[in-house]
Amino acid sequence: MNTIIFRTISPLLVSLMLLFSVFITLRGHNEPGGGFIGGLIAASAWALYGLSHGVPTVRRALRFHPMEIAGFGLFLAAATGILSLLFARNFMTGLWAFPQILGVEVALSTPMFFDIGVYFVVMGSMASIALSLEEREGGV
Amino acid sequence: MAASSDSPAVDLAAAMITTPASLQDWLVILPLIVPLTAGAILVMIRHSTHWHRPVAGLALAALFLLDLLLLRRVLTEGPVVMMMGSWLPPFGIAFTADLLGTTLATVSAFVALVATATAPPSINTAERRYGFYPFLMLLMTGVTGAFLTGDLFNLYVWFEVLLISSFGLLVLGSEKSQIDGTVKYGLLNLVATTLFLVATGLLYGALGTLNMADIAIKARAAGPDVPLGALAALFMLAFATKAAAFPVNFWLPASYHTPTATVSALFAGLLTKVGVYALLKTLVLLLGPSSAYLGTLLAFVAGATMLAGALGALASSDFRRMLGWLVVSGIGNMLVGAALVTGGALTGSIFYAVHSMLVMSALYLASGVVEARAATADLRKLGGFYAASPLFSLVVLALLFAVAGLPPFSGFWPKAILVDAAFAAGAPWLGAAVLVSGFLITLAVGRAWLYIFWRGGPEGTPDGTVALAGVRSFESNAQAVALIGPVVVLAVAVAVIGLLPAGLGAIAEGAASGLLDPAGFTARVLGVTP
């Protein structure tokens, strides 16, 4: 795996995959996509980066341990459900807001943040598994 | 995404609940949110292990308090319902706290709180770093969710949550025996969970609904072409494996003695009872008439489980393994309700479930005390504990009396109710099985107590002499309190239930009549009766 072609191309691929994972996650509300598949794409991006540049580089790039990221995702997902309490609605009732940002209407909703939470849970847990497997193999 | 300007006018009242939800209504879901959020926070701060205990302790105390409040409400009002996301039933996921689920959830929270409140030294720093407390929180999320949900697929999800957390707790020490136990535990439980999923999928295909109340209605209205009997058998096998009923019980004694005593105590108290709860709920409340033909088989299974557990306990030479067999024998008693499906038998089963949660957790914690002082659980190498600490020995004797079903402790009443119900239902041999297994367990626990506590020392110590070399003293008073405190608290609960059984008896009776009254349940959830 330690060829110069792979090492040169992988940062480009990784950044493209991460960007695409965000796109897929946000598109998921009404079209194919969502937090789960987005998180898988992001996790495979980190796994690819680990193959080309070694696990320590990935851990530095992530700053937080992948499991901590997964925990944050779970917390975010739970928090979007709890938000309904403030609006006197049932747990996990979808709440919507349509603020005008720079003249464009942006649809913000609790389902979207729930999905972002799912994204972090899947990315964190999958990246955690992938990185520890790569570490065990000795990496590059 | 939907935009505010171009969305068509939709009458949301046809699909969603539009009335506001008060904090009172949130009481159904708060017992789930608290451990879930606490678990997420603990995973986020997994390296700051000194924060784990306070956060987890606070969350468990809050969980117990919320469960008590919910129980008070369910006792006065009947099942309390909340629809997730405000979607109308039967399409949204319902949380339906009935008396059975709420009672078991409350006792689970109590057991978890007591077992971990004193920071057992057995949960050492390494285990904390591997995530004892986050796993504990997620385990409680799964257990509470399973007890309170009113949706069959959601029940499967909570089973998975608690299963995965329990895998984590089982392998915390990463010792060889633990991994061996986890493989057995994991494999059988995965098979059972898969069967549960398959059965749920087939049921959804047959009835077109997953809401428990809706299933109860549609199953009773279904024609003979719907294979509900076969589905009931699938559910029975899946949950019997989860509950460790004979002949699919062997994973339990093979795995429960391997983790630390606190983890064993939590598993013995909580996990098998979730299986029994799911069995009672699906076979009695949901598929009632369709599963009636399984009654005879279940009665045989119940009797065989009791006797297998009792014989296994007699044959064990390891204290913790013997406790595993005692859990199995208790499961047999709890299955009597599912087999006979009478008010009395179900009351006895539910009473027994609560008793078993308290007493088995206490006994596993007591085995932790013994192991901390003697560094072994082998009955042949133990001895002299009565000379070393007589009061603790008497507490354990009381717990062992309770598990054998001797008065005046908590085990006596459910067994009395069960025997009575078995004779009343025309199955005197099942009542006899309860009594015989109780007798065998009395022998087994009597033997264990004589070996560990009464005799002067390990095997080979001459009569009348005391050899205390095998019994170390505690490292500090704090350690003694942390280890013995939870055992004493649970033993007090066992004794109080034994002396004042009326309160719990009334709750168990109410829970049993709730199981036998699908009309009341569906009226509460859907507003219609079958």
XYZ file of C-alpha atoms in Angstrom, chain B:
530
model
C -35.929 19.709 2.247
C -39.358 21.125 2.816
C -39.567 24.876 2.589
C -42.158 26.911 4.403
C -43.349 28.763 1.317
C -44.074 25.965 -1.147
C -45.270 23.200 1.162
C -48.813 22.157 0.284
C -51.515 22.586 2.860
C -51.607 19.304 4.787
C -54.002 18.477 7.559
C -51.471 17.362 10.161
C -54.182 16.468 12.655
C -54.915 13.350 10.592
C -51.427 12.022 11.169
C -50.081 13.685 14.268
C -51.017 14.473 17.813
C -51.401 18.231 17.926
C -52.197 18.649 21.588
C -49.322 19.892 23.717
C -47.427 17.375 25.839
C -46.821 18.235 29.474
C -43.957 17.216 31.705
C -46.361 14.635 33.137
C -46.549 12.932 29.753
C -42.788 13.037 29.449
C -42.537 10.854 32.531
C -42.844 7.800 30.251
C -39.776 8.666 28.220
C -37.579 10.415 30.803
C -36.393 7.118 32.360
C -34.986 6.314 28.924
C -33.530 9.744 28.154
C -31.602 10.009 31.424
C -29.359 6.932 31.031
C -29.061 7.484 27.264
C -27.816 11.049 27.667
C -25.591 10.104 30.587
C -24.134 7.252 28.523
C -23.439 9.576 25.602
C -21.735 12.099 27.877
C -19.626 9.381 29.496
C -18.475 8.129 26.092
C -17.534 11.719 25.235
C -15.456 12.125 28.393
C -14.140 8.577 28.395
C -10.625 9.593 29.388
C -11.688 11.678 32.385
C -12.448 8.558 34.388
C -12.759 10.426 37.689
C -15.975 11.984 36.340
C -17.539 8.645 35.453
C -18.707 7.617 38.892
C -20.425 10.858 39.899
C -22.201 11.219 36.538
C -23.329 7.581 36.502
C -24.402 7.669 40.149
C -26.422 10.819 39.603
C -28.045 9.382 36.480
C -28.967 6.128 38.242
C -30.446 8.007 41.187
C -32.456 10.182 38.793
C -33.524 7.072 36.877
C -34.761 5.366 40.045
C -36.635 8.487 41.118
C -38.288 8.905 37.717
C -39.242 5.220 37.655
C -40.852 5.611 41.076
C -42.825 8.650 39.921
C -43.912 6.765 36.813
C -44.890 3.750 38.918
C -47.007 5.974 41.161
C -48.760 7.360 38.120
C -49.315 3.945 36.520
C -50.717 2.610 39.793
C -53.368 5.317 39.885
C -54.121 5.794 36.182
C -53.297 2.544 34.426
C -50.929 2.351 31.429
C -49.364 5.678 30.450
C -48.721 6.211 26.747
C -46.559 8.572 24.719
C -46.162 8.549 20.968
C -42.662 9.275 19.669
C -42.539 12.205 17.279
C -46.257 12.854 17.908
C -47.223 10.404 15.141
C -50.606 8.881 15.791
C -50.809 5.209 16.787
C -50.435 2.612 15.405
C -47.942 4.206 12.996
C -45.681 6.049 15.385
C -43.557 4.206 17.907
C -45.479 4.067 21.161
C -44.033 4.009 24.641
C -46.568 2.294 26.842
C -45.671 2.057 30.502
C -47.907 -0.611 32.005
C -47.732 -1.879 35.557
C -45.627 -4.937 34.707
C -42.969 -3.060 32.728
C -42.819 -0.123 35.114
C -42.473 -2.335 38.176
C -39.627 -4.307 36.629
C -37.954 -1.101 35.369
C -38.137 0.400 38.856
C -36.618 -2.665 40.501
C -33.893 -2.764 37.817
C -32.982 0.835 38.531
C -32.934 0.095 42.262
C -30.655 -2.922 41.807
C -28.293 -1.022 39.503
C -28.181 1.943 41.865
C -27.451 -0.168 44.928
C -24.941 -2.422 43.173
C -22.818 0.459 41.884
C -23.492 3.251 44.416
C -20.621 2.375 46.707
C -18.014 2.310 43.936
C -17.151 -1.342 44.185
C -13.402 -1.745 44.288
C -13.817 -4.622 41.853
C -14.366 -1.950 39.206
C -10.729 -0.988 39.078
C -9.082 1.797 37.156
C -8.389 -0.248 34.056
C -11.985 -1.391 33.842
C -13.157 2.170 34.253
C -10.906 3.204 31.396
C -12.334 0.471 29.196
C -15.720 1.978 29.926
C -17.547 0.233 32.763
C -19.778 3.209 33.475
C -20.666 4.115 29.853
C -21.566 0.468 29.224
C -23.588 0.421 32.443
C -25.540 3.487 31.340
C -26.246 2.025 27.905
C -27.242 -1.276 29.525
C -29.764 0.596 31.662
C -30.992 2.409 28.548
C -31.638 -0.935 26.884
C -33.282 -2.489 29.936
C -35.528 0.517 30.579
C -36.425 0.820 26.898
C -37.341 -2.862 26.699
C -39.587 -2.591 29.753
C -41.375 0.551 28.646
C -41.721 0.303 24.870
C -45.033 -0.510 23.253
C -43.671 -1.419 19.840
C -42.428 -4.877 18.954
C -39.617 -3.783 16.651
C -38.565 -1.141 19.137
C -38.369 -3.936 21.716
C -35.920 -5.693 19.396
C -33.833 -2.520 19.203
C -33.611 -2.281 23.010
C -32.671 -5.956 23.152
C -29.772 -5.175 20.826
C -28.749 -2.172 22.902
C -28.611 -4.162 26.099
C -26.989 -7.134 24.384
C -24.139 -5.063 22.965
C -23.602 -3.272 26.274
C -23.566 -6.603 28.068
C -20.909 -7.938 25.660
C -18.804 -4.927 26.595
C -19.305 -5.481 30.316
C -18.531 -9.201 30.034
C -15.110 -8.761 28.458
C -14.013 -5.773 30.568
C -11.180 -7.634 32.228
C -10.015 -9.270 28.955
C -9.187 -12.499 30.759
C -9.209 -15.807 28.961
C -12.153 -17.227 30.889
C -14.125 -14.037 30.262
C -13.613 -14.233 26.526
C -14.614 -17.900 26.644
C -17.793 -17.022 28.554
C -18.562 -14.120 26.251
C -18.334 -16.277 23.139
C -20.899 -18.720 24.555
C -23.112 -15.936 25.830
C -22.778 -13.889 22.675
C -23.371 -16.688 20.200
C -26.559 -18.000 21.780
C -27.939 -14.572 22.448
C -27.266 -13.499 18.883
C -29.100 -16.569 17.611
C -32.015 -15.788 19.915
C -32.082 -12.138 18.866
C -32.048 -13.139 15.216
C -34.960 -15.500 15.813
C -36.785 -12.659 17.522
C -36.121 -10.419 14.513
C -37.295 -13.103 12.081
C -40.469 -13.647 14.100
C -41.096 -9.899 14.238
C -40.674 -9.600 10.474
C -43.069 -12.484 9.863
C -45.588 -11.034 12.280
C -45.381 -7.684 10.524
C -45.921 -9.453 7.212
C -48.940 -11.295 8.594
C -50.644 -8.512 10.523
C -49.188 -5.341 9.009
C -48.485 -3.697 12.357
C -45.819 -3.530 15.034
C -47.669 -1.586 17.690
C -48.275 -3.980 20.577
C -51.820 -2.818 21.213
C -52.620 -3.034 17.518
C -51.109 -6.544 17.354
C -53.279 -7.590 20.289
C -56.372 -6.478 18.368
C -55.417 -7.835 14.962
C -54.148 -11.174 16.295
C -57.500 -11.812 17.933
C -59.374 -10.827 14.776
C -57.091 -12.737 12.363
C -58.446 -15.659 10.369
C -57.078 -19.216 10.495
C -54.836 -18.553 7.477
C -52.521 -16.354 9.548
C -49.843 -18.614 11.120
C -49.954 -16.991 14.543
C -49.369 -20.263 16.362
C -46.067 -20.804 14.572
C -45.084 -17.195 15.254
C -45.880 -17.635 18.937
C -43.606 -20.700 18.974
C -40.784 -18.682 17.375
C -41.173 -15.904 19.934
C -41.246 -18.498 22.682
C -37.977 -20.080 21.572
C -36.280 -16.685 21.157
C -37.300 -15.362 24.564
C -36.804 -18.682 26.330
C -33.190 -18.618 25.126
C -32.841 -15.045 26.404
C -34.345 -16.054 29.710
C -32.132 -19.176 29.938
C -34.966 -21.724 30.115
C -34.237 -25.448 29.786
C -33.014 -26.803 27.322
C -31.494 -23.565 26.011
C -30.106 -22.491 29.366
C -26.514 -23.676 29.233
C -25.027 -20.342 28.186
C -25.897 -18.807 31.541
C -23.931 -20.957 34.000
C -21.099 -20.966 31.449
C -20.720 -17.193 31.377
C -22.135 -15.496 34.470
C -19.280 -16.449 36.768
C -16.565 -14.905 34.589
C -16.979 -11.102 34.912
C -16.495 -9.083 38.078
C -19.046 -9.662 40.828
C -20.797 -6.337 40.207
C -21.321 -7.127 36.536
C -22.560 -10.630 37.374
C -24.973 -9.134 39.895
C -26.350 -6.719 37.300
C -26.739 -9.456 34.684
C -28.398 -11.880 37.089
C -30.725 -9.147 38.278
C -31.682 -7.603 34.976
C -31.008 -9.519 31.783
C -32.864 -12.801 32.119
C -35.855 -10.921 33.512
C -36.067 -8.898 30.305
C -36.427 -12.212 28.468
C -39.167 -13.381 30.844
C -40.911 -10.029 30.537
C -40.867 -10.195 26.726
C -42.127 -13.792 26.841
C -45.051 -12.880 29.093
C -45.877 -9.829 27.047
C -45.837 -11.484 23.618
C -47.396 -14.825 24.535
C -50.024 -13.601 26.978
C -50.884 -10.029 26.091
C -50.231 -9.960 22.338
C -50.875 -13.454 21.010
C -53.031 -14.716 23.907
C -55.448 -17.187 22.285
C -53.046 -18.192 19.484
C -50.319 -19.234 21.923
C -52.620 -21.197 24.231
C -51.579 -24.473 22.610
C -48.022 -23.901 23.849
C -49.225 -24.044 27.465
C -48.444 -27.723 28.009
C -45.018 -27.413 26.411
C -44.253 -24.312 28.477
C -45.354 -26.106 31.620
C -42.885 -28.913 30.875
C -40.188 -26.356 30.106
C -40.935 -24.537 33.365
C -40.756 -27.711 35.422
C -37.618 -28.940 33.665
C -35.936 -25.541 34.088
C -36.639 -25.511 37.817
C -35.292 -29.020 38.303
C -32.318 -28.577 35.973
C -31.380 -25.410 37.849
C -31.721 -27.099 41.209
C -29.707 -30.163 40.148
C -27.052 -27.952 38.552
C -26.790 -26.005 41.796
C -26.362 -29.264 43.725
C -23.654 -30.424 41.345
C -21.613 -27.206 41.355
C -18.410 -26.978 43.296
C -17.958 -23.290 42.497
C -19.984 -20.695 44.386
C -20.514 -18.342 41.437
C -21.452 -21.199 39.087
C -23.928 -22.448 41.639
C -25.528 -18.997 41.695
C -25.863 -19.187 37.916
C -27.845 -22.409 38.287
C -30.020 -20.764 40.931
C -30.868 -18.014 38.425
C -31.896 -20.727 35.948
C -34.080 -22.448 38.520
C -35.787 -19.130 39.257
C -36.543 -18.689 35.566
C -38.477 -21.960 35.735
C -40.660 -20.495 38.464
C -41.267 -17.375 36.418
C -42.345 -19.440 33.408
C -45.191 -21.036 35.360
C -47.241 -17.895 34.750
C -46.669 -18.042 31.007
C -47.589 -21.753 31.022
C -50.803 -21.627 33.025
C -51.965 -18.111 32.055
C -54.170 -17.671 35.091
C -54.290 -14.589 37.264
C -52.780 -16.402 40.209
C -49.923 -17.995 38.260
C -49.016 -14.704 36.580
C -49.113 -12.906 39.929
C -46.718 -15.500 41.316
C -44.409 -15.195 38.300
C -44.225 -11.423 38.482
C -43.715 -11.491 42.241
C -40.981 -14.079 41.713
C -39.307 -11.916 39.053
C -39.010 -8.986 41.466
C -37.793 -11.249 44.260
C -35.264 -12.907 41.963
C -33.875 -9.568 40.763
C -33.148 -8.500 44.339
C -31.951 -11.776 45.791
C -29.779 -12.957 42.887
C -28.033 -9.582 42.611
C -27.425 -9.641 46.359
C -26.001 -13.172 46.216
C -23.638 -12.352 43.355
C -22.444 -9.298 45.278
C -21.970 -11.538 48.321
C -19.913 -13.919 46.179
C -17.809 -10.870 45.299
C -17.158 -10.311 49.021
C -16.156 -13.944 49.449
C -13.841 -13.805 46.441
C -12.278 -10.537 47.567
C -11.329 -12.148 50.870
C -10.451 -15.655 49.786
C -9.353 -15.131 46.152
C -11.338 -18.192 45.083
C -14.950 -19.252 44.598
C -14.190 -22.968 44.845
C -16.346 -24.496 47.569
C -13.603 -26.991 48.368
C -11.074 -24.272 49.137
C -13.390 -21.946 51.048
C -14.200 -22.048 54.723
C -14.034 -20.255 58.020
C -16.032 -17.186 57.062
C -18.387 -17.495 60.008
C -15.482 -17.278 62.411
C -14.129 -14.294 60.486
C -17.357 -12.295 60.132
C -20.468 -13.801 61.725
C -22.857 -10.962 60.867
C -22.092 -11.070 57.161
C -22.527 -14.852 57.274
C -26.000 -14.459 58.721
C -26.959 -11.939 56.035
C -25.881 -14.428 53.362
C -27.797 -17.194 55.167
C -30.920 -15.041 55.000
C -30.392 -14.491 51.266
C -29.879 -18.214 50.694
C -33.078 -18.956 52.659
C -34.856 -16.425 50.434
C -33.623 -18.065 47.235
C -34.686 -21.472 48.507
C -38.154 -20.111 49.243
C -38.131 -20.458 53.027
C -40.189 -18.064 55.125
C -40.007 -15.323 56.314
C -38.049 -14.073 53.274
C -39.193 -12.837 49.886
C -38.896 -16.166 48.063
C -41.591 -17.833 50.146
C -44.581 -15.825 48.921
C -44.244 -16.176 45.149
C -43.617 -19.907 45.511
C -46.684 -20.254 47.732
C -48.756 -18.352 45.151
C -47.345 -20.483 42.314
C -48.016 -23.801 44.052
C -51.530 -22.658 44.875
C -52.109 -21.515 41.295
C -50.723 -24.762 39.842
C -53.097 -26.864 41.929
C -55.997 -24.555 41.088
C -55.209 -24.805 37.373
C -55.231 -28.573 37.434
C -51.467 -29.027 37.087
C -50.523 -30.400 40.511
C -47.334 -31.915 39.112
C -46.094 -28.398 38.291
C -46.793 -27.337 41.851
C -44.876 -30.430 42.970
C -41.978 -29.397 40.707
C -41.871 -26.003 42.450
C -41.728 -27.741 45.825
C -39.184 -30.398 44.831
C -36.894 -27.853 43.197
C -37.245 -25.688 46.318
C -36.216 -28.684 48.433
C -33.211 -29.452 46.212
C -32.160 -25.800 46.295
C -32.411 -25.822 50.072
C -29.965 -28.738 50.062
C -27.647 -26.996 47.599
C -27.544 -23.655 49.384
C -27.335 -25.327 52.774
C -24.309 -27.236 51.579
C -22.721 -24.085 50.168
C -23.302 -22.180 53.402
C -21.860 -24.996 55.488
C -18.768 -25.153 53.313
C -18.078 -21.436 52.960
C -19.162 -20.166 56.344
C -19.755 -22.796 58.969
C -16.821 -25.153 58.773
C -13.532 -24.029 60.221
C -11.483 -23.831 57.050
C -10.886 -25.345 53.626
C -11.447 -29.005 52.844
C -9.368 -31.156 55.132
C -9.558 -28.894 58.178
C -10.261 -31.136 61.167
C -13.618 -30.712 62.863
C -13.719 -28.234 65.703
C -10.645 -26.324 64.586
C -10.561 -23.007 62.840
C -8.090 -22.268 60.057
C -8.451 -18.669 59.002
C -5.383 -18.562 56.763
C -7.602 -18.601 53.680
C -9.640 -15.579 54.757
C -7.890 -12.266 54.333
C -9.141 -9.227 56.192
C -10.332 -6.229 54.192
C -7.717 -3.759 53.054
C -9.591 -0.925 54.717
C -12.887 -0.133 56.375
C -13.930 1.752 53.251
C -13.436 -1.388 51.182
C -15.487 -3.413 53.649
C -18.362 -0.931 53.502
C -18.202 -0.683 49.706
C -18.354 -4.456 49.325
C -20.800 -5.408 52.062
C -23.028 -2.306 51.982
C -24.944 -3.209 48.790
C -25.456 -6.814 49.983
C -26.982 -5.557 53.218
C -29.247 -3.026 51.476
C -30.574 -5.681 49.098
C -30.947 -8.175 51.957
C -33.015 -5.621 53.859
C -35.240 -5.242 50.779
C -35.585 -9.036 50.601
C -36.513 -9.239 54.283
C -38.993 -6.347 54.044
C -40.754 -7.977 51.093
C -40.817 -11.250 53.008
C -42.353 -9.677 56.107
C -44.692 -7.221 54.365
C -45.619 -8.914 51.086
C -48.992 -7.214 50.676
C -47.758 -4.145 48.774
C -45.740 -6.017 46.181
C -48.429 -8.703 46.038
C -51.015 -6.103 45.084
C -48.711 -4.640 42.423
C -48.008 -8.106 40.987
C -51.695 -8.891 40.962
C -52.427 -5.616 39.156
C -49.670 -6.330 36.626
C -51.033 -9.846 36.059
C -54.571 -8.603 35.489
C -53.116 -6.019 33.092
C -51.563 -8.862 31.081
C -54.876 -10.728 30.995
C -56.834 -7.642 29.958
C -55.782 -6.752 26.395
C -58.963 -4.709 25.988
C -57.946 -2.329 28.744
C -54.441 -2.016 27.295
C -55.581 -1.323 23.724
C -58.236 1.094 24.925
C -55.500 3.026 26.644
C -53.092 3.042 23.671
C -55.416 3.220 20.664
C -58.727 4.233 22.146
C -60.400 1.102 20.735
C -60.963 -2.406 22.070
C -60.663 -5.698 20.172
